XYZ file of C-alpha atoms in Angstrom:
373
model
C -68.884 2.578 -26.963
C -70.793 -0.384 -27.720
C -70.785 -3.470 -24.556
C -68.905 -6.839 -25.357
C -70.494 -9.098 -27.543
C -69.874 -11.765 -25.238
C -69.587 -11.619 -21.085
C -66.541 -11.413 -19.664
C -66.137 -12.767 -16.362
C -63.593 -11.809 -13.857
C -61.797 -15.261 -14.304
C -61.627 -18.142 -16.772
C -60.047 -21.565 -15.920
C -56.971 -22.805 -17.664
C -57.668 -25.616 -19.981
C -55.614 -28.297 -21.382
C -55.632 -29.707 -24.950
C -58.530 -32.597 -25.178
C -55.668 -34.660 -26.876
C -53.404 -34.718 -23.773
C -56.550 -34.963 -21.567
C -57.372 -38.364 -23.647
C -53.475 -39.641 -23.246
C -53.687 -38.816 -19.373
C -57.152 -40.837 -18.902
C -55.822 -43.637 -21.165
C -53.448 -44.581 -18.544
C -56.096 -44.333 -15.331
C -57.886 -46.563 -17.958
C -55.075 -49.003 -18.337
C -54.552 -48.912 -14.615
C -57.811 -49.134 -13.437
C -56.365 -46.971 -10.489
C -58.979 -44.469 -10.195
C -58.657 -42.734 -6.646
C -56.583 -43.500 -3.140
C -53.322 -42.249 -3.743
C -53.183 -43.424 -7.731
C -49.861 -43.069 -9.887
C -51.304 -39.378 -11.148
C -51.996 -38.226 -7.346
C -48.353 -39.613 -6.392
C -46.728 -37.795 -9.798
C -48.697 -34.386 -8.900
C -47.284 -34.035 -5.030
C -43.668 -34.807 -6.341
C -44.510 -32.160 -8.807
C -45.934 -29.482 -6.501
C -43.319 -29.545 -4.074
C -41.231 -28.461 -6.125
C -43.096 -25.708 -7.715
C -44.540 -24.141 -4.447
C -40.551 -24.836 -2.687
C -42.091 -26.592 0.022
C -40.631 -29.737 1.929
C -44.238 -31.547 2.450
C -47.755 -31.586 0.707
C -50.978 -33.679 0.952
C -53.251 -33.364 -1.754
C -56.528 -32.746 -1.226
C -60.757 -32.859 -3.283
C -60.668 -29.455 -2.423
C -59.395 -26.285 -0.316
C -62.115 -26.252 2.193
C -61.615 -29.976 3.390
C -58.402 -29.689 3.060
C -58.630 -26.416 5.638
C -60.583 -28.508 7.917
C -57.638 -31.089 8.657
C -55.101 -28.309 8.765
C -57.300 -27.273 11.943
C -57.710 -31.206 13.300
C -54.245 -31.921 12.419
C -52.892 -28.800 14.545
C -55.490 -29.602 17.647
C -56.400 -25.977 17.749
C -60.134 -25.257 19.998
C -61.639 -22.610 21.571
C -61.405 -19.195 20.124
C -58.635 -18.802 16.866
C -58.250 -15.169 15.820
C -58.968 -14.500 12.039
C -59.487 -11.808 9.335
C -63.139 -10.859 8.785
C -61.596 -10.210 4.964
C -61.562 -13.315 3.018
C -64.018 -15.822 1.278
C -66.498 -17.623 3.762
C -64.580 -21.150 3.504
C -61.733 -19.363 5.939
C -64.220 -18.274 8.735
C -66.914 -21.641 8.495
C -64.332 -24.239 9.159
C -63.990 -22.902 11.877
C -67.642 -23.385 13.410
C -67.480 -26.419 11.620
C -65.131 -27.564 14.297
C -66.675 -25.287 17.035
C -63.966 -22.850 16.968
C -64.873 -19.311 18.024
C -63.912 -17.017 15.324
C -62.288 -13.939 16.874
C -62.012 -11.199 14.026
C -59.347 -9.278 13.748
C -59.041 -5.478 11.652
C -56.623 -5.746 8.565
C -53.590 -3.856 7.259
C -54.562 -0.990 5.201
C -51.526 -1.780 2.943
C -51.596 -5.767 2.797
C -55.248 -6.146 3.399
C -53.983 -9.275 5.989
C -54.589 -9.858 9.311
C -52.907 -6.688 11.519
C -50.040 -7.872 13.622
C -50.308 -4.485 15.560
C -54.024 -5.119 16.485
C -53.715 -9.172 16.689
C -52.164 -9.599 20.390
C -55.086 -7.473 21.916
C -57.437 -9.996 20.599
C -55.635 -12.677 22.478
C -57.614 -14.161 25.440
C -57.111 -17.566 27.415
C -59.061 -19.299 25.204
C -56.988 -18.495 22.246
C -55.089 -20.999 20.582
C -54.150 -20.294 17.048
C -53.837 -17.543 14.675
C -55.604 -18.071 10.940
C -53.978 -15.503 8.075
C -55.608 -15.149 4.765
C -52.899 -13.895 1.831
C -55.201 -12.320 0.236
C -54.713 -11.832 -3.398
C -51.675 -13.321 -3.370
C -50.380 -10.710 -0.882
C -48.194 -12.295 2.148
C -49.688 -11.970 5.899
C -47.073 -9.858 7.308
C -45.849 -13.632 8.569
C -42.623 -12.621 10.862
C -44.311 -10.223 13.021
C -47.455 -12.924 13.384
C -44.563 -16.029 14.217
C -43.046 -13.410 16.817
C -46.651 -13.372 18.719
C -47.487 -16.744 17.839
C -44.472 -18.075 19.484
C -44.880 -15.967 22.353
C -48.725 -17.660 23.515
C -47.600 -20.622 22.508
C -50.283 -20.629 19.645
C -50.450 -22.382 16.297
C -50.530 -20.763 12.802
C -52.467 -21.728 9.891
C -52.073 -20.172 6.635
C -54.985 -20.069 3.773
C -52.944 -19.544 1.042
C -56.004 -19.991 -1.748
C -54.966 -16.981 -3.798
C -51.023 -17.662 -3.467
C -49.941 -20.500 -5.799
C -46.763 -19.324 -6.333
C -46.222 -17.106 -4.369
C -42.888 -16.588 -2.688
C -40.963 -14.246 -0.370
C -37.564 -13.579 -1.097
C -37.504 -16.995 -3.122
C -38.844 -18.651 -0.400
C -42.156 -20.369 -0.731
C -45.456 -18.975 0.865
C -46.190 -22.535 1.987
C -43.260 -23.050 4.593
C -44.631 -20.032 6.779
C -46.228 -20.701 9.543
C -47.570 -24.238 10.812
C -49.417 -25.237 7.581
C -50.957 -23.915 4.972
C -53.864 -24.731 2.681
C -54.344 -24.017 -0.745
C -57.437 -24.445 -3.363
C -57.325 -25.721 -6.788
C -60.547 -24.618 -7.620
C -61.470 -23.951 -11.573
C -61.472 -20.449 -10.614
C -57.825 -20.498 -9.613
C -54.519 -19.975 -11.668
C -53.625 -23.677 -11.068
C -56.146 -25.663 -11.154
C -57.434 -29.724 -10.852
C -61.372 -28.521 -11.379
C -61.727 -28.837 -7.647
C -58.777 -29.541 -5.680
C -56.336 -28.363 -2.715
C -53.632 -28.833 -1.012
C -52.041 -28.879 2.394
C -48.184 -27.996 2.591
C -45.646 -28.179 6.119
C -42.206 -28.081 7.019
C -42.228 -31.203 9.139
C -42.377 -34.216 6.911
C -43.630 -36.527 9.692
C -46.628 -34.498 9.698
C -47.555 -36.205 6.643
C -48.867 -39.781 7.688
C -50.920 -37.795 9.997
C -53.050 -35.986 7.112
C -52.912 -38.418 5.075
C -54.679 -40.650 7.805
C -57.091 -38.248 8.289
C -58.410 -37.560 4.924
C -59.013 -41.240 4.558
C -61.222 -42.351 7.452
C -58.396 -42.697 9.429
C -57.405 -46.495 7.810
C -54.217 -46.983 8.240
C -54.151 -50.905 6.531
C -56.561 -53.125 5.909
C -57.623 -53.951 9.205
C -56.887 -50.800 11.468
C -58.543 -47.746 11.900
C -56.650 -45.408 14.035
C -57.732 -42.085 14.315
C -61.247 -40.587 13.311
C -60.944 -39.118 9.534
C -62.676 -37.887 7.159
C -63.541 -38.358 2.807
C -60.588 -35.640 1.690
C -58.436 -37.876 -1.250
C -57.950 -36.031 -4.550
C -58.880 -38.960 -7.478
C -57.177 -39.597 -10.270
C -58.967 -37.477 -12.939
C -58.433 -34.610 -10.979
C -54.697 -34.811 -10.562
C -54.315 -35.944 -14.249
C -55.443 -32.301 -15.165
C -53.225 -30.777 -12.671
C -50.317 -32.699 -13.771
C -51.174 -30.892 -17.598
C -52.061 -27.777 -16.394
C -48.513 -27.616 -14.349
C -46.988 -28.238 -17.870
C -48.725 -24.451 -19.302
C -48.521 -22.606 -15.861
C -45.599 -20.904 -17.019
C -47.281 -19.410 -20.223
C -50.094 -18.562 -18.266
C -48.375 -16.705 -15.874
C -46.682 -14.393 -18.588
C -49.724 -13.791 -20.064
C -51.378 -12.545 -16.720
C -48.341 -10.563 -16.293
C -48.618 -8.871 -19.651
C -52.396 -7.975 -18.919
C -51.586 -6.698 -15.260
C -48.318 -4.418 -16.638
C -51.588 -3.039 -19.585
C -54.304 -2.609 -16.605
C -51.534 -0.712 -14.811
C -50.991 1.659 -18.126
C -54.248 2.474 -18.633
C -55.736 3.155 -15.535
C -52.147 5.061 -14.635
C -52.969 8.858 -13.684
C -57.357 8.154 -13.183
C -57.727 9.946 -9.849
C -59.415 7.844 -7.137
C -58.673 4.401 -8.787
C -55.594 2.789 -6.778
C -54.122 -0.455 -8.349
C -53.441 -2.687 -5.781
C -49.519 -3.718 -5.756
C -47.344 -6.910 -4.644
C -44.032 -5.615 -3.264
C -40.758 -5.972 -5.186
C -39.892 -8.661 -2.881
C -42.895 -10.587 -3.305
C -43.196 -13.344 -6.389
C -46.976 -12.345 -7.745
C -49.248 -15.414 -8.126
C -51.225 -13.056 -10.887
C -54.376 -14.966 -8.995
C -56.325 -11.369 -9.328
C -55.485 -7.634 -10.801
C -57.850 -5.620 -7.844
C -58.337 -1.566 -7.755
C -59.687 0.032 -4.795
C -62.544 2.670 -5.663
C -61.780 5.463 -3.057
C -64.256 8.670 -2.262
C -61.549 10.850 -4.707
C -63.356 9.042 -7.554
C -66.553 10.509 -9.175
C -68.636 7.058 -8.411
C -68.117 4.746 -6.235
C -67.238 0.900 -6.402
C -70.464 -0.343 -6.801
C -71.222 2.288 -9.621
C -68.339 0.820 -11.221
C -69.406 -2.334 -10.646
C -72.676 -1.768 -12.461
C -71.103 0.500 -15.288
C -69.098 -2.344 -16.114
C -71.755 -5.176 -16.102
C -73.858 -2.538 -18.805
C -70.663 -3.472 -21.065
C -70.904 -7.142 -20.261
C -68.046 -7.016 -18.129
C -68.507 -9.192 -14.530
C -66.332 -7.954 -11.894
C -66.303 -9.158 -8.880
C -66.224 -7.335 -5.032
C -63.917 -9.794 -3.566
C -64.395 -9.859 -0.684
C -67.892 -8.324 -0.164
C -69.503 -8.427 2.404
C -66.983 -8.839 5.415
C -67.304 -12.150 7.329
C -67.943 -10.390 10.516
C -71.177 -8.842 8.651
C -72.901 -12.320 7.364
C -75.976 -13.347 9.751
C -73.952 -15.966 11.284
C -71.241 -14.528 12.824
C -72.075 -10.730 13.057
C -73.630 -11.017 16.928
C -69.827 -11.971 18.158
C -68.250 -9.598 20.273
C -65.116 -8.895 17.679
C -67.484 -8.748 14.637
C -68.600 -4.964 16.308
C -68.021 -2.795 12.903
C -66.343 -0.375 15.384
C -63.256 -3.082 15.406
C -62.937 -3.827 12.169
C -62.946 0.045 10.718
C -60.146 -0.734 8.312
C -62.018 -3.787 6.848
C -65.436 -1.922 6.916
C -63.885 1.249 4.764
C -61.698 -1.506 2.465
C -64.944 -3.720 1.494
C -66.669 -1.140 0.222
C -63.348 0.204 -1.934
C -62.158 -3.591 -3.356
C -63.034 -4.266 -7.204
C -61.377 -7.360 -9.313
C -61.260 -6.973 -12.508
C -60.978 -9.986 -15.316
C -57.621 -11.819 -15.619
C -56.995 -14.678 -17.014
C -54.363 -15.652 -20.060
C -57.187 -15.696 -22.697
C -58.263 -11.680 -22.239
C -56.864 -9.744 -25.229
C -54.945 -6.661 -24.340
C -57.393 -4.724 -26.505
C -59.870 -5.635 -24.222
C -58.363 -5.091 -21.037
C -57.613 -1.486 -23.116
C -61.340 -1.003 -23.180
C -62.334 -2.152 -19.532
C -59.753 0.875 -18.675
C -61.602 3.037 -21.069
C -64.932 2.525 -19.731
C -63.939 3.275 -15.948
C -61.745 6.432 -17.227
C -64.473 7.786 -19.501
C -66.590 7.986 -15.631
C -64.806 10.501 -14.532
C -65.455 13.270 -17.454
């Protein structure tokens, strides 16, 4: 079997057509309206709230930022208890705003934050609760709003893999306090760089929206201390035609998850990761877990595939608890986390994105299977 003429890379970004790019920047032309809340940035959040079902959204430049005033806006300090599973953004803002990260083990099933380990890790310096849905997959959010509500403690979502995303038909982004997602070019929706902030309390709004401006509230009042957040117009004019092809693109990562699923059906040791029947997929990532049943392990894989010019990725590897930073904190002790430790070394994403050809997705499942002879 001879490797892919060219790489292919776990994700590629949705693109619109150059000609409705051109029509979209005409008009920011014509307006001269190029950031602060333009006509494009006012379009896109009427847009989104209907497509992620939620009652309020602030847009934001991107997902980290955006994370950072979720934490400001819901005055949370001291220690707030996290997953040590997730993509560094999650666990920094939090030292950027000299929070304590307390890490929690995960659910073997969900890969989220563990409900049934999270009040133990409660102290009185604990005042919120920050759940990662990891790939899409919901933080097992009723039993975490029973506890929250308990201590009195707030809960912030980072829903960067879950555009789309609902429960039931309910949207991902009115669980909880707040929730955050990216619009990164890695993500299924995407404004280049980009995120957003989404709540059920609609006078929560002015709030953000004060503080990812500096805080100006007119002309001549500054009223709280803010910060450089705002999503410009370019950015939300690609949004606004990438919304327009979302639906296509979803099918098409649908198709290629239902072939990954055939073809790696029945290879002992490779587990597909699945969304419950409940749960609407955001088709963000297709992940297998590598387990010791399999002749090599992940990282084997991992290489195997990169001789065929395939580029996987080990999301999320290695834990947060483990990076340099963080890993001399009490709750980062490997003997904690043993869930997490055994699940980093198992996680492999595989490509997805609307543009991969179902013959090769055929032959990514042929080079793992052919491993195991």
């Amino acid at each position: 079997m001879k490797p892919f003429k060219n790489p292919i890379f776990v994700t590629r970004p949705m693109l619109p057509n150059m000609d409705d790019v051109f029509d979209e920047i005409s008009d920011i032309w014509e307006s001269k309206w190029l950031t602060n809340g333009g006509l494009k940035h006012q379009e896109l959040e009427e847009e989104l709230k209907k497509v992620l079902k939620v009652p309020a959204i602030s847009l934001f430049n991107n997902g980290t930022i955006a994370l950072m005033v979720a934490l400001k806006s819901q005055q949370v300090s001291g220690e707030v208890i996290t997953t040590p599973f997730t993509f560094p953004a999650t666990t920094h803002v939090l030292s950027w705003h000299n929070i304590t990260p307390i890490f929690c083990d995960i659910d073997e099933t969900t890969l989220t934050i563990d409900p049934a380990k999270l009040e133990r890790m409660i102290t009185s310096q604990t005042t919120g609760i920050l759940g990662v849905h990891v790939y899409g997959m919901p933080c097992k959010v009723n039993a975490i709003q029973e506890i929250a509500d308990q201590y009195g403690l707030r809960v912030i979502y980072d829903a960067a893999h879950a555009f789309g995303t609902e429960i039931e038909g309910t949207g991902i982004g009115t669980f909880g306090d707040i929730s955050m997602f990216s619009f990164h070019a890695t993500k299924l929706f995407h404004t280049i760089e980009g995120g957003a902030l989404t709540f059920n309390n609609p006078d929560l709004k002015q709030k953000i929206d004060l503080l990812k401006n500096f805080g100006i509230k007119n002309e001549e009042e500054v009223i709280m201390p803010g910060i450089n957040g705002k999503l410009n117009e370019f950015q939300a004019a690609v949004g606004l035609l990438n919304l327009r092809q979302l639906g296509v693109e979803r099918r098409k990562r649908q198709i290629i998850v239902e072939t990954y699923k055939q073809n790696l059906d029945g290879i002992t040791g490779i587990n597909v990761f699945e969304i419950p029947a409940c749960v609407r997929n955001s088709f963000q990532y297709f992940m297998i877990r590598v387990n010791n049943e399999f002749k090599f392990s992940r990282d084997e894989v991992y290489n195997e595939l990169k001789k065929f010019n395939v580029y996987a990725r080990k999301y999320f590897y290695p834990l947060c608890s483990d990076y340099d930073c963080y890993r001399h904190l009490p709750s980062a002790n490997p003997r904690n986390l043993s869930v997490a430790q055994q699940v980093v070394k198992e996680v492999l994403c595989l490509p997805l994105f609307g543009e991969l050809q179902l013959v090769d997705v055929e032959k990514i499942c042929q080079i793992i299977r052919r491993m195991q002879k």
